[in-house]
Amino acid sequence: PLIAALGYEVTYFGTRHIKSSLVRALLAPGLWLQRLTTREPDDTQLEVALSALKRVVEIDHVEEAAQASS
């Protein structure tokens, strides 16, 4: 909670003082990281994610069947 509150306050302060080059320089690394982590996945990343999800669903069905039979 404390870290989230501090992050919120820094962001709020930054939006109120966005014209300041110092504020922009201080906020730039966080914005770069945010851009990296919120980028749309490419087709290969989607393929890996779907494959992993299908495998987890299969495992879940096997575990449910095992619990139902015991």
Short mmCIF file of C-alpha atoms in Angstrom, two decimals:
data_model
loop_
_atom_site.label_atom_id
_atom_site.label_comp_id
_atom_site.label_asym_id
_atom_site.label_seq_id
_atom_site.Cartn_x
_atom_site.Cartn_y
_atom_site.Cartn_z
CA PRO A 1 0.00 0.00 0.00
CA LEU A 2 2.78 2.44 0.82
CA ILE A 3 4.64 1.88 -2.45
CA ALA A 4 1.42 2.20 -4.45
CA ALA A 5 0.55 5.43 -2.64
CA LEU A 6 3.99 6.88 -3.30
CA GLY A 7 3.81 5.85 -6.94
CA TYR A 8 0.42 7.51 -7.28
CA GLU A 9 1.66 10.73 -5.71
CA VAL A 10 4.74 10.84 -7.94
CA THR A 11 2.60 10.29 -11.03
CA TYR A 12 0.07 12.88 -9.90
CA PHE A 13 2.84 15.39 -9.26
CA GLY A 14 4.35 14.61 -12.64
CA THR A 15 1.11 15.24 -14.49
CA ARG A 16 0.74 18.62 -12.81
CA HIS A 17 4.31 19.63 -13.69
CA ILE A 18 4.78 17.90 -17.04
CA LYS A 19 6.25 21.04 -18.65
CA SER A 20 9.27 20.83 -16.36
CA SER A 21 12.20 19.14 -18.08
CA LEU A 22 13.45 17.88 -14.71
CA VAL A 23 10.13 16.15 -13.99
CA ARG A 24 10.04 14.65 -17.48
CA ALA A 25 13.59 13.34 -17.02
CA LEU A 26 12.73 11.80 -13.65
CA LEU A 27 9.57 10.14 -14.96
CA ALA A 28 11.06 8.94 -18.27
CA PRO A 29 12.44 5.55 -17.08
CA GLY A 30 9.09 4.59 -15.58
CA LEU A 31 7.25 5.60 -18.73
CA TRP A 32 9.70 3.60 -20.87
CA LEU A 33 9.13 0.53 -18.72
CA GLN A 34 5.38 1.03 -18.89
CA ARG A 35 5.55 1.27 -22.69
CA LEU A 36 7.57 -1.94 -22.81
CA THR A 37 5.21 -3.91 -20.55
CA THR A 38 1.98 -2.69 -22.15
CA ARG A 39 2.97 -3.24 -25.78
CA GLU A 40 0.69 -5.48 -27.85
CA PRO A 41 2.09 -9.02 -28.12
CA ASP A 42 3.24 -10.27 -31.51
CA ASP A 43 1.95 -13.47 -33.10
CA THR A 44 4.69 -15.70 -31.66
CA GLN A 45 4.03 -14.44 -28.13
CA LEU A 46 0.30 -15.10 -28.58
CA GLU A 47 1.06 -18.59 -29.88
CA VAL A 48 3.17 -19.41 -26.81
CA ALA A 49 0.53 -17.99 -24.46
CA LEU A 50 -2.27 -20.00 -26.08
CA SER A 51 -0.20 -23.17 -26.01
CA ALA A 52 0.55 -22.70 -22.32
CA LEU A 53 -3.09 -21.97 -21.53
CA LYS A 54 -4.26 -25.10 -23.38
CA ARG A 55 -1.76 -27.22 -21.43
CA VAL A 56 -2.89 -25.79 -18.10
CA VAL A 57 -6.54 -26.46 -18.98
CA GLU A 58 -5.65 -30.06 -19.89
CA ILE A 59 -3.85 -30.55 -16.58
CA ASP A 60 -6.78 -29.02 -14.72
CA HIS A 61 -9.23 -31.43 -16.39
CA VAL A 62 -7.01 -34.41 -15.51
CA GLU A 63 -6.83 -33.29 -11.87
CA GLU A 64 -10.61 -32.78 -11.71
CA ALA A 65 -11.19 -36.25 -13.16
CA ALA A 66 -8.79 -37.79 -10.65
CA GLN A 67 -10.55 -36.07 -7.75
CA ALA A 68 -13.97 -37.14 -9.02
CA SER A 69 -12.93 -40.79 -9.26
CA SER A 70 -11.44 -40.94 -5.76
#
